[in-house]
Every structure is written in structure tokens, then in C-alpha cells.
mmCIF file of C-alpha atoms in Angstrom:
data_model
loop_
_atom_site.group_PDB
_atom_site.id
_atom_site.type_symbol
_atom_site.label_atom_id
_atom_site.label_comp_id
_atom_site.label_asym_id
_atom_site.label_seq_id
_atom_site.Cartn_x
_atom_site.Cartn_y
_atom_site.Cartn_z
ATOM 1 C CA UNK H 395 3.222 -11.525 -3.529
ATOM 2 C CA UNK H 396 4.244 -9.710 0.376
ATOM 3 C CA UNK H 397 8.132 -10.009 0.836
ATOM 4 C CA UNK H 398 10.166 -10.254 3.693
ATOM 5 C CA UNK H 399 13.348 -10.358 5.380
ATOM 6 C CA UNK H 400 14.387 -11.896 8.547
ATOM 7 C CA UNK H 401 17.493 -10.866 10.367
ATOM 8 C CA UNK H 402 18.190 -13.646 13.396
ATOM 9 C CA UNK H 403 21.328 -15.109 14.218
ATOM 10 C CA UNK H 404 19.504 -18.102 15.773
ATOM 11 C CA UNK H 405 19.480 -20.855 12.452
ATOM 12 C CA UNK H 406 16.706 -22.503 13.999
ATOM 13 C CA UNK H 407 14.347 -19.875 15.143
ATOM 14 C CA UNK H 408 15.005 -17.958 11.534
ATOM 15 C CA UNK H 409 13.917 -21.201 10.095
ATOM 16 C CA UNK H 410 10.895 -21.413 12.358
ATOM 17 C CA UNK H 411 9.778 -17.967 11.492
ATOM 18 C CA UNK H 412 10.040 -18.760 7.523
ATOM 19 C CA UNK H 413 8.086 -21.980 7.420
ATOM 20 C CA UNK H 414 5.610 -20.100 9.189
ATOM 21 C CA UNK H 415 5.441 -16.730 6.903
ATOM 22 C CA UNK H 416 5.572 -19.154 4.033
ATOM 23 C CA UNK H 417 2.248 -20.627 5.104
ATOM 24 C CA UNK H 418 0.603 -17.340 5.660
ATOM 25 C CA UNK H 419 1.002 -16.899 1.691
ATOM 26 C CA UNK H 420 4.522 -14.655 2.520
ATOM 27 C CA UNK H 421 7.331 -14.612 0.158
ATOM 28 C CA UNK H 422 10.495 -14.792 2.522
ATOM 29 C CA UNK H 423 13.405 -13.546 0.002
ATOM 30 C CA UNK H 424 16.085 -13.540 2.002
ATOM 31 C CA UNK H 425 17.256 -15.003 5.994
ATOM 32 C CA UNK H 426 20.107 -12.909 7.226
ATOM 33 C CA UNK H 427 22.196 -14.313 10.093
ATOM 34 C CA UNK H 428 24.894 -11.501 10.728
ATOM 35 C CA UNK H 429 25.065 -7.635 10.885
ATOM 36 C CA UNK H 430 27.766 -7.926 8.104
ATOM 37 C CA UNK H 431 26.813 -6.125 5.120
ATOM 38 C CA UNK H 432 22.854 -6.429 6.620
ATOM 39 C CA UNK H 433 22.243 -2.806 5.761
ATOM 40 C CA UNK H 434 23.274 -3.005 2.100
ATOM 41 C CA UNK H 435 21.378 -6.264 1.430
ATOM 42 C CA UNK H 436 18.592 -4.831 2.664
ATOM 43 C CA UNK H 437 18.657 -1.509 1.070
ATOM 44 C CA UNK H 438 18.901 -3.533 -1.877
ATOM 45 C CA UNK H 439 16.122 -5.934 -1.426
ATOM 46 C CA UNK H 440 13.828 -3.266 -0.044
ATOM 47 C CA UNK H 441 11.234 -5.667 1.370
ATOM 48 C CA UNK H 442 8.161 -4.904 2.607
ATOM 49 C CA UNK H 443 8.238 -6.200 5.853
ATOM 50 C CA UNK H 444 11.863 -6.935 8.357
ATOM 51 C CA UNK H 445 11.310 -8.780 10.836
ATOM 52 C CA UNK H 446 14.699 -7.746 12.768
ATOM 53 C CA UNK H 447 16.173 -9.224 16.190
ATOM 54 C CA UNK H 448 17.931 -6.771 17.720
ATOM 55 C CA UNK H 449 20.964 -8.713 19.225
ATOM 56 C CA UNK H 450 22.903 -10.180 16.647
ATOM 57 C CA UNK H 451 24.925 -12.732 19.146
ATOM 58 C CA UNK H 452 28.222 -10.913 20.190
ATOM 59 C CA UNK H 453 29.131 -8.156 22.472
ATOM 60 C CA UNK H 454 29.582 -5.857 19.133
ATOM 61 C CA UNK H 455 26.302 -6.365 17.744
ATOM 62 C CA UNK H 456 24.243 -6.619 20.733
ATOM 63 C CA UNK H 457 21.967 -3.713 19.608
ATOM 64 C CA UNK H 458 22.601 -4.380 15.772
ATOM 65 C CA UNK H 459 19.153 -4.339 14.876
ATOM 66 C CA UNK H 460 18.476 -0.931 16.457
ATOM 67 C CA UNK H 461 21.441 0.012 14.185
ATOM 68 C CA UNK H 462 20.147 -1.335 10.936
ATOM 69 C CA UNK H 463 16.666 0.048 11.630
ATOM 70 C CA UNK H 464 17.784 3.212 12.043
ATOM 71 C CA UNK H 465 19.783 3.304 8.785
ATOM 72 C CA UNK H 466 16.659 1.968 6.993
ATOM 73 C CA UNK H 467 14.079 4.279 8.057
ATOM 74 C CA UNK H 468 13.356 6.483 5.271
ATOM 75 C CA UNK H 469 13.332 3.220 3.349
ATOM 76 C CA UNK H 470 9.826 3.071 4.134
ATOM 77 C CA UNK H 471 10.145 -0.956 5.630
ATOM 78 C CA UNK H 472 7.289 -1.962 8.084
ATOM 79 C CA UNK H 473 9.282 -3.275 10.982
ATOM 80 C CA UNK H 474 8.845 -5.752 13.660
ATOM 81 C CA UNK H 475 11.698 -6.409 16.263
ATOM 82 C CA UNK H 476 12.285 -9.588 17.863
ATOM 83 C CA UNK H 477 14.224 -9.957 21.146
ATOM 84 C CA UNK H 478 14.788 -11.177 23.893
ATOM 85 C CA UNK H 479 15.561 -7.788 25.897
ATOM 86 C CA UNK H 480 13.147 -6.383 28.481
ATOM 87 C CA UNK H 481 16.117 -3.969 29.327
ATOM 88 C CA UNK H 482 14.523 -0.150 29.854
ATOM 89 C CA UNK H 483 16.995 1.506 28.106
ATOM 90 C CA UNK H 484 17.265 -1.101 24.428
ATOM 91 C CA UNK H 485 13.517 -0.997 24.682
ATOM 92 C CA UNK H 486 12.957 2.787 24.318
ATOM 93 C CA UNK H 487 15.818 2.852 21.634
ATOM 94 C CA UNK H 488 14.147 0.273 19.844
ATOM 95 C CA UNK H 489 10.649 2.232 19.885
ATOM 96 C CA UNK H 490 12.409 5.114 19.233
ATOM 97 C CA UNK H 491 12.798 3.479 15.292
ATOM 98 C CA UNK H 492 8.607 3.165 15.329
ATOM 99 C CA UNK H 493 8.326 -0.707 14.513
ATOM 100 C CA UNK H 494 5.560 -2.075 13.953
ATOM 101 C CA UNK H 495 5.641 -4.115 16.528
ATOM 102 C CA UNK H 496 8.104 -5.400 19.360
ATOM 103 C CA UNK H 497 7.775 -9.239 20.092
ATOM 104 C CA UNK H 498 9.653 -10.582 23.161
ATOM 105 C CA UNK H 499 11.502 -13.959 22.978
ATOM 106 C CA UNK H 500 10.382 -16.770 23.564
ATOM 107 C CA UNK H 501 7.432 -16.063 20.973
ATOM 108 C CA UNK H 502 4.425 -18.101 20.557
ATOM 109 C CA UNK H 503 3.339 -18.911 16.858
ATOM 110 C CA UNK H 504 0.059 -16.731 17.413
ATOM 111 C CA UNK H 505 2.596 -13.937 18.716
ATOM 112 C CA UNK H 506 3.870 -13.903 15.134
ATOM 113 C CA UNK H 507 1.073 -14.368 13.312
ATOM 114 C CA UNK H 508 -0.995 -11.335 14.724
ATOM 115 C CA UNK H 509 1.885 -9.075 14.289
ATOM 116 C CA UNK H 510 2.496 -10.404 10.792
ATOM 117 C CA UNK H 511 -1.520 -10.118 10.094
ATOM 118 C CA UNK H 512 -1.459 -6.381 11.540
ATOM 119 C CA UNK H 513 1.636 -5.363 9.155
ATOM 120 C CA UNK H 514 -0.281 -6.976 5.888
ATOM 121 C CA UNK H 515 -3.354 -5.366 6.771
ATOM 122 C CA UNK H 516 -1.224 -1.795 6.906
ATOM 123 C CA UNK H 517 0.525 -2.576 3.947
ATOM 124 C CA UNK H 518 -3.453 -3.603 2.079
ATOM 125 C CA UNK H 519 -4.594 0.116 3.623
ATOM 126 C CA UNK H 520 -1.241 2.003 1.885
ATOM 127 C CA UNK H 521 -2.259 0.183 -1.480
ATOM 128 C CA UNK H 522 -5.636 1.267 -1.548
ATOM 129 C CA UNK H 523 -4.725 4.399 -0.546
ATOM 130 C CA UNK H 524 -2.187 5.141 -3.129
ATOM 131 C CA UNK H 525 -4.926 4.362 -6.180
ATOM 132 C CA UNK H 526 -7.883 6.029 -4.290
ATOM 133 C CA UNK H 527 -9.019 9.412 -6.201
ATOM 134 C CA UNK H 528 -11.092 11.850 -3.501
ATOM 135 C CA UNK H 529 -13.656 12.680 -6.281
ATOM 136 C CA UNK H 530 -15.963 15.333 -3.824
ATOM 137 C CA UNK H 531 -17.101 15.690 -0.462
ATOM 138 C CA UNK H 532 -17.686 11.991 0.725
ATOM 139 C CA UNK H 533 -17.165 10.307 -2.254
ATOM 140 C CA UNK H 534 -13.876 8.542 -3.248
ATOM 141 C CA UNK H 535 -12.953 6.128 -6.680
ATOM 142 C CA UNK H 536 -10.462 3.373 -5.846
ATOM 143 C CA UNK H 537 -8.893 2.476 -9.191
ATOM 144 C CA UNK H 538 -7.285 -0.642 -7.886
ATOM 145 C CA UNK H 539 -10.983 -2.430 -7.200
ATOM 146 C CA UNK H 540 -12.508 -0.311 -9.505
ATOM 147 C CA UNK H 541 -15.494 0.987 -7.150
ATOM 148 C CA UNK H 542 -16.987 4.531 -6.030
ATOM 149 C CA UNK H 543 -17.407 4.464 -2.380
ATOM 150 C CA UNK H 544 -20.063 7.024 -0.688
ATOM 151 C CA UNK H 545 -18.864 6.696 2.997
ATOM 152 C CA UNK H 546 -19.471 3.076 3.078
ATOM 153 C CA UNK H 547 -21.565 2.628 0.467
ATOM 154 C CA UNK H 548 -20.611 1.161 -2.869
ATOM 155 C CA UNK H 549 -22.195 2.985 -5.919
ATOM 156 C CA UNK H 550 -22.597 0.940 -9.129
ATOM 157 C CA UNK H 551 -21.443 2.262 -12.163
ATOM 158 C CA UNK H 552 -21.862 0.268 -15.734
ATOM 159 C CA UNK H 553 -19.073 -0.452 -17.525
ATOM 160 C CA UNK H 554 -19.119 2.648 -20.106
ATOM 161 C CA UNK H 555 -19.398 4.820 -16.807
ATOM 162 C CA UNK H 556 -16.622 3.285 -15.116
ATOM 163 C CA UNK H 557 -14.390 3.543 -18.069
ATOM 164 C CA UNK H 558 -15.300 7.427 -18.270
ATOM 165 C CA UNK H 559 -14.486 7.640 -14.562
ATOM 166 C CA UNK H 560 -11.192 6.304 -15.051
ATOM 167 C CA UNK H 561 -10.294 8.031 -17.904
ATOM 168 C CA UNK H 562 -11.297 11.146 -16.488
ATOM 169 C CA UNK H 563 -9.555 10.591 -13.108
ATOM 170 C CA UNK H 564 -6.440 9.645 -15.206
ATOM 171 C CA UNK H 565 -6.441 13.219 -16.916
ATOM 172 C CA UNK H 566 -7.792 15.010 -14.030
ATOM 173 C CA UNK H 567 -7.939 18.500 -14.578
ATOM 174 C CA UNK H 568 -6.988 18.142 -18.400
ATOM 175 C CA UNK H 569 -9.457 18.886 -21.074
ATOM 176 C CA UNK H 570 -10.241 15.364 -22.583
ATOM 177 C CA UNK H 571 -11.120 15.890 -26.444
ATOM 178 C CA UNK H 572 -14.478 14.171 -28.058
ATOM 179 C CA UNK H 573 -12.183 12.103 -30.194
ATOM 180 C CA UNK H 574 -10.194 10.902 -26.859
ATOM 181 C CA UNK H 575 -13.390 10.156 -25.449
ATOM 182 C CA UNK H 576 -14.605 8.137 -28.523
ATOM 183 C CA UNK H 577 -11.340 6.075 -28.589
ATOM 184 C CA UNK H 578 -10.959 5.252 -25.257
ATOM 185 C CA UNK H 579 -14.627 4.540 -23.921
ATOM 186 C CA UNK H 580 -16.284 2.911 -27.390
ATOM 187 C CA UNK H 581 -12.733 1.688 -28.389
ATOM 188 C CA UNK H 582 -12.981 3.786 -32.002
ATOM 189 C CA UNK H 583 -17.118 3.494 -32.874
ATOM 190 C CA UNK H 584 -18.604 6.854 -33.481
ATOM 191 C CA UNK H 585 -21.469 8.006 -31.086
ATOM 192 C CA UNK H 586 -23.471 10.944 -31.282
ATOM 193 C CA UNK H 587 -22.726 13.960 -29.045
ATOM 194 C CA UNK H 588 -25.970 13.553 -27.200
ATOM 195 C CA UNK H 589 -24.527 9.874 -26.372
ATOM 196 C CA UNK H 590 -21.547 11.061 -24.267
ATOM 197 C CA UNK H 591 -23.891 14.060 -22.491
ATOM 198 C CA UNK H 592 -26.312 11.305 -21.872
ATOM 199 C CA UNK H 593 -23.042 9.593 -20.295
ATOM 200 C CA UNK H 594 -21.832 12.384 -18.167
ATOM 201 C CA UNK H 595 -25.581 13.196 -17.117
ATOM 202 C CA UNK H 596 -25.756 9.434 -15.386
ATOM 203 C CA UNK H 597 -22.404 9.647 -14.023
ATOM 204 C CA UNK H 598 -23.078 13.472 -12.357
ATOM 205 C CA UNK H 599 -26.484 11.977 -10.910
ATOM 206 C CA UNK H 600 -24.675 9.174 -9.260
ATOM 207 C CA UNK H 601 -22.050 11.129 -8.026
ATOM 208 C CA UNK H 602 -23.811 14.715 -7.260
ATOM 209 C CA UNK H 603 -20.823 16.537 -6.240
ATOM 210 C CA UNK H 604 -18.901 15.699 -9.171
ATOM 211 C CA UNK H 605 -17.114 18.591 -11.107
ATOM 212 C CA UNK H 606 -17.418 17.502 -14.641
ATOM 213 C CA UNK H 607 -16.814 20.584 -16.982
ATOM 214 C CA UNK H 608 -18.336 20.771 -20.513
ATOM 215 C CA UNK H 609 -15.957 22.187 -22.717
ATOM 216 C CA UNK H 610 -18.037 23.267 -25.877
ATOM 217 C CA UNK H 611 -16.874 21.841 -28.982
ATOM 218 C CA UNK H 612 -13.790 20.530 -27.435
ATOM 219 C CA UNK H 613 -14.239 17.955 -24.658
ATOM 220 C CA UNK H 614 -14.863 17.463 -20.899
ATOM 221 C CA UNK H 615 -12.718 18.003 -17.780
ATOM 222 C CA UNK H 616 -12.915 16.464 -14.439
ATOM 223 C CA UNK H 617 -11.943 19.301 -11.831
ATOM 224 C CA UNK H 618 -10.539 17.694 -8.424
ATOM 225 C CA UNK H 619 -8.494 21.031 -7.436
ATOM 226 C CA UNK H 620 -10.154 23.471 -4.969
#
């Protein structure tokens, strides 16, 4: 579940946002009303998304949200500024923090939903990219969703072919012995060398540019470099 921290000095506004986000299936792990210890608290929680009010209620904290965002810039948190400010200088300073969005008060329920959904979409893309292996040319394997894509088309793999490809990707550029293949793919069942060759032959046909090197008498290697 996506984790969110809200930094907002207006209690009713913070509560409204929290309830809305919960309805969207998000986990509001913390609501912070003051600048004091906000940076330390957020650093410890490391939420996926930060809803951050710029002005936290006093002259001293007039642009506290910008200070918080700047302090957390290396934490890889998606930040959405929420503020009543339309001052050009403050807006410019806020935008320098590269927020995901900038919402002006008074905001609507719809504006919050749209901003959060855009952030959720980005998190989803990030998640997919971290588990996606570029096999060759336009072919890629998503280890999380367990499918091979050729451009926008899905390539069907049998369960045995999928197990083999997962193992090859996990151990890319390293030789996987025949014994390791049998133990991992066929669960310690003894299979003939022709069965193994046929498996990799099918993979090569479905993914023509796949570089699977046969090390005679030793095993196979998926080459992803170069």
C-alpha cells in the first residue's frame, strides 16, 4: 500500500485530505501540523508521497514547506505542494524543488484526486522499471508481472520457459550449470540433455535476439552486456 505523510497546519484541512486519501486506498501514516522535527520524522518514515503545505502558520514558518522539501530532496519522495500562496517569488522557489504538483488553496476534492493519481502512476512506472530486464532490441522481461514484451505485444511463455528465463535473468552474464537448471526448473527431477536443448530452442524462437550461450558440458549463460 502506498504510504503518504501530510504536512498541514490546518487540522480540518489535514483531516479532509487524510479521509480522501484513505478512500483512494492510500495509507496516511502520519499527519504533521508543525515544522518542529518535521524533517527528522519524514526522514525516518520515508513515505512514497508527501503532501506538503508551504506555510505552516507563523511568520517564522512562512515558507517552511520549501525548507522541508529541500532537506528531503535526496530521499526520492514524490512531493505535492499545497498552498494559498500565489506570490511569484515563493512559487518560483517552490518549483525549484521539482515537486510532482502544486495545488493552490482553496482546492477541490477532484484536484487532490488527480494529483495523487498522477503520483501513483509515476510510482507504478518506477516499480515496473526496477524489475524490468531489457533482453535485446525491443524485447523486455518484467520479473514482477512475469511477462515478456515485444514493443506493446505480450509474448506467451509456458511455465517451464518462464522459470528458465527468470533464472537466466537473475544470473545474467554467469554460467548456470546443468545441475542448477534441473534443480531450479524441474525441481530436482532428472531430465535429458535434449529436453534442456529443446527448452532453450523454444526460448530463442520466441525471443529471436536472445543471447543464450551454450557452454558445452557445463551449462548455459544469458548475455545481457554489450
